[in-house]
């Protein structure tokens, strides 16, 4: 990265000389391996190594972004010279303190490509040995992203972050039925993030659970499903709901309609900020600083220091996720949510690790308090509308709760309700804390950034 | 010395691999963002990228080449040697396509797009904003994308080819009176990118309804406008790829079986020059084709590259993918068409017009069970007349409805279409598609 620092500094200085009010250069280098083993066949074995630079330039409110892997001064100078004008734009940036920092996350154990491949082949073989696993695909890889950001205000942030992940998809069949499950495991770090024993155990457990649901699960009638009022959700369900129905609508670029034609809008707007989202038991946080988490970072792409963001506090909408543009609109400071998935794309407002804050109850107390109802532990199919008001989580693994105890699996439970009903129904929150991986898509071109979602489980009385 | 795909392929073969495929892509793509009826920003990517695929015995390996110069090429080849040596055999691998091939006349990209600059983008975008406003939009958002590029390929199978391309894509989302609608126009010729018609069509969806209303959860006939029709049906192209068949998709085991209404003709088209998703050759240099996937109600073929075609004793469909095939552009033709969208609406007794969907998610790819969410205006239809815009929620502009269906059932219930075929795309999908609006009978809808 040091070899390219001069190029970044030159680009920023050149843009300043050409009259830009703000200039930022972001150089990024990525190296990584990826493997795909599907039904016993190695369908991808690859290594990627890429370095490029992104410039963000603002003049009179007009934002231009230029990205290239042609790392020469003339290419950048031409791009700066060619950034033409357009009328009406008013992009501004919040005042932020100058930051100069450098951090490097070290792997505890190096994620060696062939070793990952060996593990994936072994995992595929193990799953293939399970009679009821009809189809299986296992993917995995590891890489390191190193970046340098310099801007015309004097900030300079260097970072180097390794990530490793394994993705498992399987379809389990029995008696003419099939059920599918995907698992994504990993985090910031090296081989320790994808330790094979844990993944194999988890995958086998999940496969046997699907089988149990198919062989012993009950299919509830429509009227019985409608009569279910008490629902216990696991950290996995709480996490996807927190991500989809709270995290996304709290992204300031949705609230102010910059993403309206792409990733969508929000039920929030300038006039209802601070509105009630849920019961007072509900507090939802997005925190990029959780060590080892998939969504980890210490400074965002604009060089703003990361910190936990309180999206919902005791049921009321609290902070929006902001970059400098929307902090400027709101007359405040950025809370460090500006991220891109690579130097090729513009940084936009993103989540990191979003979770339902744990409460004081135990999981057993949630079940007991529910009395009769359903415990929904995992999901496969989910979706939500443009404004993030109406969501659905289809239970992959769910159980009846009868007389304060867990009963038989339920095959066809679907939690489909509005954001307001969902979060206002939260009566109790347990003291568990788990995070689940995801790659969150947003922007155009689509950018997938690593995130996690989870937190505690909860009892909902709908 | 010119450092290009031919140089990379020669160097790789000299290093002792059995096969090598070198690809070099150079291009420029710009994204102009429209927000709150104003031009918000312009993002431009200008890159040259190269990829190298090699095999030794049954071992396969793919890597990129960071810079197309001798040092970086040499390092990539060394990486590939190590990668192959430390990999495991792919026992069902049967080699790349044997060329050379004939590709027909080279394509000539439209210069009006290929030579675009910021002022071109600004002019087109401003014209679209003005048109949407003139047609009655309170506000408008969108993206204008222009792309120009070249691809060259050189393989140890005797392929040496080049393809040039240029395309434009305009996405407009209009807002009016608490409702929204979105349309996407895509074209390979600038003159075919009609900003006024795109804006008019977008606002027209909103004007179809008079007032708001609620519906009950139940079963309805659904008209999918071109965008959601393309988005949903292109799943069939993905699932027809032999890799998806092998790992469990809704077309697994369905070859030759009845899976659709007999009037449905569904193609995977990598060849037709007017399609944004087309090209002269696939990832191993095999000529692209227009493959009929569904005809007479039956699934006619899966999609293959050379290696998988040998494995399954069939012919390549021009869909490589190294090492697994990928889809090209979905094209739908329907044998039972009404003369317009209005005529199709008039043929519905009790139904819903869905103008846009997103978040299509499968509970099980093997069965094809999925749900999807109407994103913009959905219009309730009764006795052939558009009645009202569906709005189930008081506090939000969301329609508040969800569609739950099964892909095979949907294909079988796709009984008619409108004569309004366009090439379009969706934010929710990488590709583009060419399709009319279609009617699917008996669709389950749930409401908030």
Tab-separated table of C-alpha atoms in Angstrom, chain A residues 156-414:
chain	number	residue	atom	x	y	z
A	156	UNK	CA	-5.313	9.564	6.643
A	157	UNK	CA	-6.569	6.095	7.629
A	158	UNK	CA	-4.790	2.838	6.874
A	159	UNK	CA	-6.408	-0.499	7.613
A	160	UNK	CA	-5.793	-4.149	6.927
A	161	UNK	CA	-8.540	-6.637	7.745
A	162	UNK	CA	-8.697	-10.399	7.039
A	163	UNK	CA	-11.989	-12.221	6.639
A	164	UNK	CA	-12.821	-15.911	6.279
A	165	UNK	CA	-16.167	-17.529	5.650
A	166	UNK	CA	-17.874	-20.801	4.804
A	167	UNK	CA	-21.311	-21.081	3.222
A	168	UNK	CA	-23.314	-24.309	3.270
A	169	UNK	CA	-26.539	-25.009	1.371
A	170	UNK	CA	-28.334	-28.322	1.721
A	171	UNK	CA	-31.622	-29.884	0.793
A	172	UNK	CA	-32.786	-32.687	3.042
A	173	UNK	CA	-35.455	-35.079	1.868
A	174	UNK	CA	-37.644	-37.705	3.439
A	175	UNK	CA	-40.921	-39.358	2.459
A	176	UNK	CA	-41.423	-37.216	-0.617
A	177	UNK	CA	-40.816	-33.962	1.274
A	178	UNK	CA	-37.787	-31.704	1.095
A	179	UNK	CA	-36.556	-28.769	3.150
A	180	UNK	CA	-33.667	-26.425	2.485
A	181	UNK	CA	-31.292	-24.606	4.816
A	182	UNK	CA	-28.324	-22.317	4.272
A	183	UNK	CA	-25.632	-21.564	6.830
A	184	UNK	CA	-23.035	-18.830	6.654
A	185	UNK	CA	-20.201	-18.932	9.157
A	186	UNK	CA	-17.023	-16.945	9.606
A	187	UNK	CA	-15.829	-13.524	10.597
A	188	UNK	CA	-12.906	-11.136	10.722
A	189	UNK	CA	-9.797	-13.201	11.337
A	190	UNK	CA	-8.036	-16.172	9.866
A	191	UNK	CA	-8.565	-19.889	9.993
A	192	UNK	CA	-9.917	-19.589	13.542
A	193	UNK	CA	-13.057	-17.963	12.086
A	194	UNK	CA	-13.929	-21.083	10.082
A	195	UNK	CA	-12.704	-23.821	12.391
A	196	UNK	CA	-13.950	-26.990	10.667
A	197	UNK	CA	-15.075	-29.085	13.640
A	198	UNK	CA	-17.640	-26.527	14.717
A	199	UNK	CA	-18.965	-26.043	11.193
A	200	UNK	CA	-19.299	-29.768	10.573
A	201	UNK	CA	-21.130	-30.287	13.845
A	202	UNK	CA	-23.440	-27.372	13.102
A	203	UNK	CA	-24.172	-28.557	9.548
A	204	UNK	CA	-24.938	-32.094	10.684
A	205	UNK	CA	-27.156	-30.816	13.499
A	206	UNK	CA	-29.064	-28.655	11.055
A	207	UNK	CA	-29.486	-31.535	8.587
A	208	UNK	CA	-30.859	-33.800	11.308
A	209	UNK	CA	-33.115	-31.029	12.552
A	210	UNK	CA	-34.645	-30.620	9.091
A	211	UNK	CA	-35.217	-34.347	8.991
A	212	UNK	CA	-36.885	-34.242	12.404
A	213	UNK	CA	-39.186	-31.423	11.251
A	214	UNK	CA	-40.187	-33.436	8.166
A	215	UNK	CA	-40.682	-36.749	9.942
A	216	UNK	CA	-42.237	-35.559	13.182
A	217	UNK	CA	-43.555	-32.095	12.407
A	218	UNK	CA	-47.217	-31.147	12.370
A	219	UNK	CA	-48.934	-29.109	9.694
A	220	UNK	CA	-51.262	-26.642	11.352
A	221	UNK	CA	-54.590	-25.634	9.859
A	222	UNK	CA	-55.159	-22.055	8.743
A	223	UNK	CA	-57.404	-21.318	11.692
A	224	UNK	CA	-54.905	-22.835	14.140
A	225	UNK	CA	-52.107	-20.735	12.632
A	226	UNK	CA	-54.238	-17.594	12.916
A	227	UNK	CA	-55.005	-18.365	16.536
A	228	UNK	CA	-51.341	-18.319	17.556
A	229	UNK	CA	-50.716	-15.162	19.534
A	230	UNK	CA	-47.574	-15.902	21.535
A	231	UNK	CA	-44.423	-16.330	19.489
A	232	UNK	CA	-40.917	-16.815	20.861
A	233	UNK	CA	-38.249	-15.717	18.415
A	234	UNK	CA	-34.633	-16.854	18.512
A	235	UNK	CA	-31.629	-14.530	18.110
A	236	UNK	CA	-31.568	-15.539	14.409
A	237	UNK	CA	-35.125	-14.284	13.863
A	238	UNK	CA	-34.612	-11.204	16.033
A	239	UNK	CA	-31.485	-10.460	14.018
A	240	UNK	CA	-33.045	-10.631	10.562
A	241	UNK	CA	-35.991	-8.554	11.801
A	242	UNK	CA	-33.662	-5.969	13.369
A	243	UNK	CA	-31.662	-5.794	10.147
A	244	UNK	CA	-34.581	-5.603	7.728
A	245	UNK	CA	-37.227	-3.645	9.616
A	246	UNK	CA	-35.055	-1.360	11.769
A	247	UNK	CA	-31.523	-1.176	10.376
A	248	UNK	CA	-32.429	-0.550	6.744
A	249	UNK	CA	-35.149	2.031	7.397
A	250	UNK	CA	-32.735	3.857	9.703
A	251	UNK	CA	-30.267	4.389	6.847
A	252	UNK	CA	-30.341	8.130	6.259
A	253	UNK	CA	-30.001	7.888	2.476
A	254	UNK	CA	-33.274	5.917	2.371
A	255	UNK	CA	-34.983	8.363	4.715
A	256	UNK	CA	-33.977	11.264	2.456
A	257	UNK	CA	-34.807	9.268	-0.713
A	258	UNK	CA	-31.335	9.052	-2.292
A	259	UNK	CA	-31.840	5.273	-2.610
A	260	UNK	CA	-35.469	5.541	-3.715
A	261	UNK	CA	-34.943	3.971	-7.142
A	262	UNK	CA	-32.480	1.378	-5.899
A	263	UNK	CA	-32.589	-0.203	-2.424
A	264	UNK	CA	-35.777	1.627	-1.520
A	265	UNK	CA	-37.284	4.025	0.949
A	266	UNK	CA	-38.239	3.982	4.628
A	267	UNK	CA	-41.244	4.366	6.884
A	268	UNK	CA	-39.177	7.110	8.505
A	269	UNK	CA	-39.073	10.614	7.139
A	270	UNK	CA	-37.820	13.988	8.312
A	271	UNK	CA	-41.081	14.618	10.199
A	272	UNK	CA	-41.448	11.392	12.168
A	273	UNK	CA	-37.913	10.818	13.413
A	274	UNK	CA	-38.035	9.655	17.014
A	275	UNK	CA	-41.314	7.802	16.455
A	276	UNK	CA	-42.259	4.758	18.478
A	277	UNK	CA	-41.067	1.559	16.802
A	278	UNK	CA	-41.819	-0.993	19.487
A	279	UNK	CA	-42.430	-1.713	23.150
A	280	UNK	CA	-40.119	-0.239	25.744
A	281	UNK	CA	-38.361	-3.608	25.948
A	282	UNK	CA	-36.923	-3.040	22.500
A	283	UNK	CA	-33.481	-1.504	22.064
A	284	UNK	CA	-31.608	-2.129	18.824
A	285	UNK	CA	-27.974	-1.299	18.250
A	286	UNK	CA	-25.665	-1.357	15.256
A	287	UNK	CA	-22.043	-1.687	16.299
A	288	UNK	CA	-19.096	-1.975	13.871
A	289	UNK	CA	-16.551	-2.277	16.684
A	290	UNK	CA	-17.352	-5.837	17.823
A	291	UNK	CA	-14.029	-7.665	17.567
A	292	UNK	CA	-13.978	-10.664	15.276
A	293	UNK	CA	-17.423	-9.911	13.862
A	294	UNK	CA	-18.041	-10.095	10.113
A	295	UNK	CA	-19.119	-6.433	10.023
A	296	UNK	CA	-16.110	-5.148	11.963
A	297	UNK	CA	-14.284	-1.881	11.208
A	298	UNK	CA	-12.754	0.916	13.274
A	299	UNK	CA	-12.975	3.778	10.747
A	300	UNK	CA	-15.473	4.084	7.937
A	301	UNK	CA	-14.638	4.841	4.298
A	302	UNK	CA	-14.772	8.591	4.955
A	303	UNK	CA	-12.290	8.295	7.826
A	304	UNK	CA	-14.871	8.759	10.592
A	305	UNK	CA	-14.193	6.763	13.747
A	306	UNK	CA	-16.696	3.939	14.193
A	307	UNK	CA	-18.889	3.645	17.283
A	308	UNK	CA	-22.060	1.814	18.341
A	309	UNK	CA	-25.229	3.434	16.975
A	310	UNK	CA	-28.431	3.311	19.043
A	311	UNK	CA	-31.098	2.808	16.384
A	312	UNK	CA	-33.946	2.139	18.808
A	313	UNK	CA	-33.829	2.933	22.521
A	314	UNK	CA	-36.603	1.607	24.771
A	315	UNK	CA	-38.959	1.376	21.809
A	316	UNK	CA	-38.320	4.788	20.255
A	317	UNK	CA	-36.360	5.458	17.061
A	318	UNK	CA	-33.107	7.051	18.120
A	319	UNK	CA	-30.124	7.570	15.767
A	320	UNK	CA	-30.132	7.269	12.016
A	321	UNK	CA	-27.195	5.538	10.360
A	322	UNK	CA	-25.291	8.374	8.732
A	323	UNK	CA	-22.405	9.260	6.513
A	324	UNK	CA	-21.028	12.793	6.322
A	325	UNK	CA	-23.530	13.827	3.660
A	326	UNK	CA	-26.573	13.094	5.804
A	327	UNK	CA	-24.943	14.247	9.026
A	328	UNK	CA	-24.617	17.560	7.197
A	329	UNK	CA	-28.290	17.487	6.214
A	330	UNK	CA	-29.239	16.890	9.864
A	331	UNK	CA	-26.708	19.384	11.205
A	332	UNK	CA	-24.846	16.826	13.251
A	333	UNK	CA	-21.753	14.604	13.168
A	334	UNK	CA	-21.450	11.422	11.165
A	335	UNK	CA	-21.689	8.190	13.152
A	336	UNK	CA	-19.328	6.401	10.799
A	337	UNK	CA	-21.690	4.306	8.644
A	338	UNK	CA	-20.109	5.030	5.254
A	339	UNK	CA	-18.977	1.783	3.625
A	340	UNK	CA	-18.268	0.353	0.187
A	341	UNK	CA	-17.745	-3.257	-0.829
A	342	UNK	CA	-14.659	-2.353	-2.854
A	343	UNK	CA	-12.768	0.616	-4.234
A	344	UNK	CA	-14.841	0.230	-7.428
A	345	UNK	CA	-18.034	1.490	-5.799
A	346	UNK	CA	-19.080	4.638	-3.956
A	347	UNK	CA	-19.322	4.417	-0.179
A	348	UNK	CA	-22.931	4.687	1.007
A	349	UNK	CA	-24.746	4.383	4.328
A	350	UNK	CA	-24.558	0.801	5.593
A	351	UNK	CA	-25.095	-1.341	8.661
A	352	UNK	CA	-22.361	-3.381	10.350
A	353	UNK	CA	-23.491	-5.650	13.232
A	354	UNK	CA	-27.149	-5.063	14.093
A	355	UNK	CA	-28.713	-6.654	17.142
A	356	UNK	CA	-31.565	-6.693	19.607
A	357	UNK	CA	-30.058	-5.675	22.935
A	358	UNK	CA	-30.307	-8.503	25.494
A	359	UNK	CA	-32.755	-8.213	28.376
A	360	UNK	CA	-32.959	-9.980	31.719
A	361	UNK	CA	-35.052	-13.061	30.996
A	362	UNK	CA	-33.812	-16.546	30.216
A	363	UNK	CA	-34.813	-18.477	27.120
A	364	UNK	CA	-36.736	-20.899	29.350
A	365	UNK	CA	-38.688	-17.995	30.824
A	366	UNK	CA	-39.726	-16.892	27.334
A	367	UNK	CA	-41.125	-20.359	26.659
A	368	UNK	CA	-42.786	-20.537	30.033
A	369	UNK	CA	-44.316	-17.063	29.757
A	370	UNK	CA	-45.614	-17.878	26.280
A	371	UNK	CA	-47.670	-20.732	27.749
A	372	UNK	CA	-49.069	-21.774	24.398
A	373	UNK	CA	-47.766	-20.624	21.046
A	374	UNK	CA	-44.834	-21.185	18.711
A	375	UNK	CA	-41.066	-20.970	19.035
A	376	UNK	CA	-39.475	-20.002	15.723
A	377	UNK	CA	-35.780	-20.780	15.728
A	378	UNK	CA	-34.554	-20.350	12.150
A	379	UNK	CA	-35.780	-19.117	8.778
A	380	UNK	CA	-35.204	-19.833	5.107
A	381	UNK	CA	-37.456	-17.481	3.147
A	382	UNK	CA	-37.889	-13.838	4.131
A	383	UNK	CA	-38.795	-10.544	2.531
A	384	UNK	CA	-40.046	-7.056	3.227
A	385	UNK	CA	-41.638	-4.206	1.317
A	386	UNK	CA	-40.038	-1.023	-0.009
A	387	UNK	CA	-40.812	1.087	3.069
A	388	UNK	CA	-39.836	-1.720	5.474
A	389	UNK	CA	-43.323	-1.898	6.971
A	390	UNK	CA	-44.527	-5.455	6.177
A	391	UNK	CA	-42.214	-8.437	6.582
A	392	UNK	CA	-42.299	-12.208	6.489
A	393	UNK	CA	-40.052	-14.858	8.041
A	394	UNK	CA	-40.839	-18.431	7.077
A	395	UNK	CA	-39.948	-20.854	9.843
A	396	UNK	CA	-37.350	-23.381	8.816
A	397	UNK	CA	-37.260	-24.791	12.327
A	398	UNK	CA	-40.201	-24.044	14.581
A	399	UNK	CA	-41.891	-25.792	17.503
A	400	UNK	CA	-45.227	-25.686	19.220
A	401	UNK	CA	-45.248	-24.344	22.750
A	402	UNK	CA	-47.846	-26.217	24.780
A	403	UNK	CA	-48.451	-25.820	28.495
A	404	UNK	CA	-45.222	-23.820	28.931
A	405	UNK	CA	-43.063	-26.472	27.248
A	406	UNK	CA	-41.635	-26.995	23.801
A	407	UNK	CA	-43.617	-29.535	21.814
A	408	UNK	CA	-43.545	-31.046	18.332
A	409	UNK	CA	-41.963	-29.299	15.358
A	410	UNK	CA	-44.244	-27.207	13.143
A	411	UNK	CA	-43.816	-27.536	9.391
A	412	UNK	CA	-45.690	-24.520	8.125
A	413	UNK	CA	-45.351	-21.610	10.514
A	414	UNK	CA	-44.841	-18.240	8.837
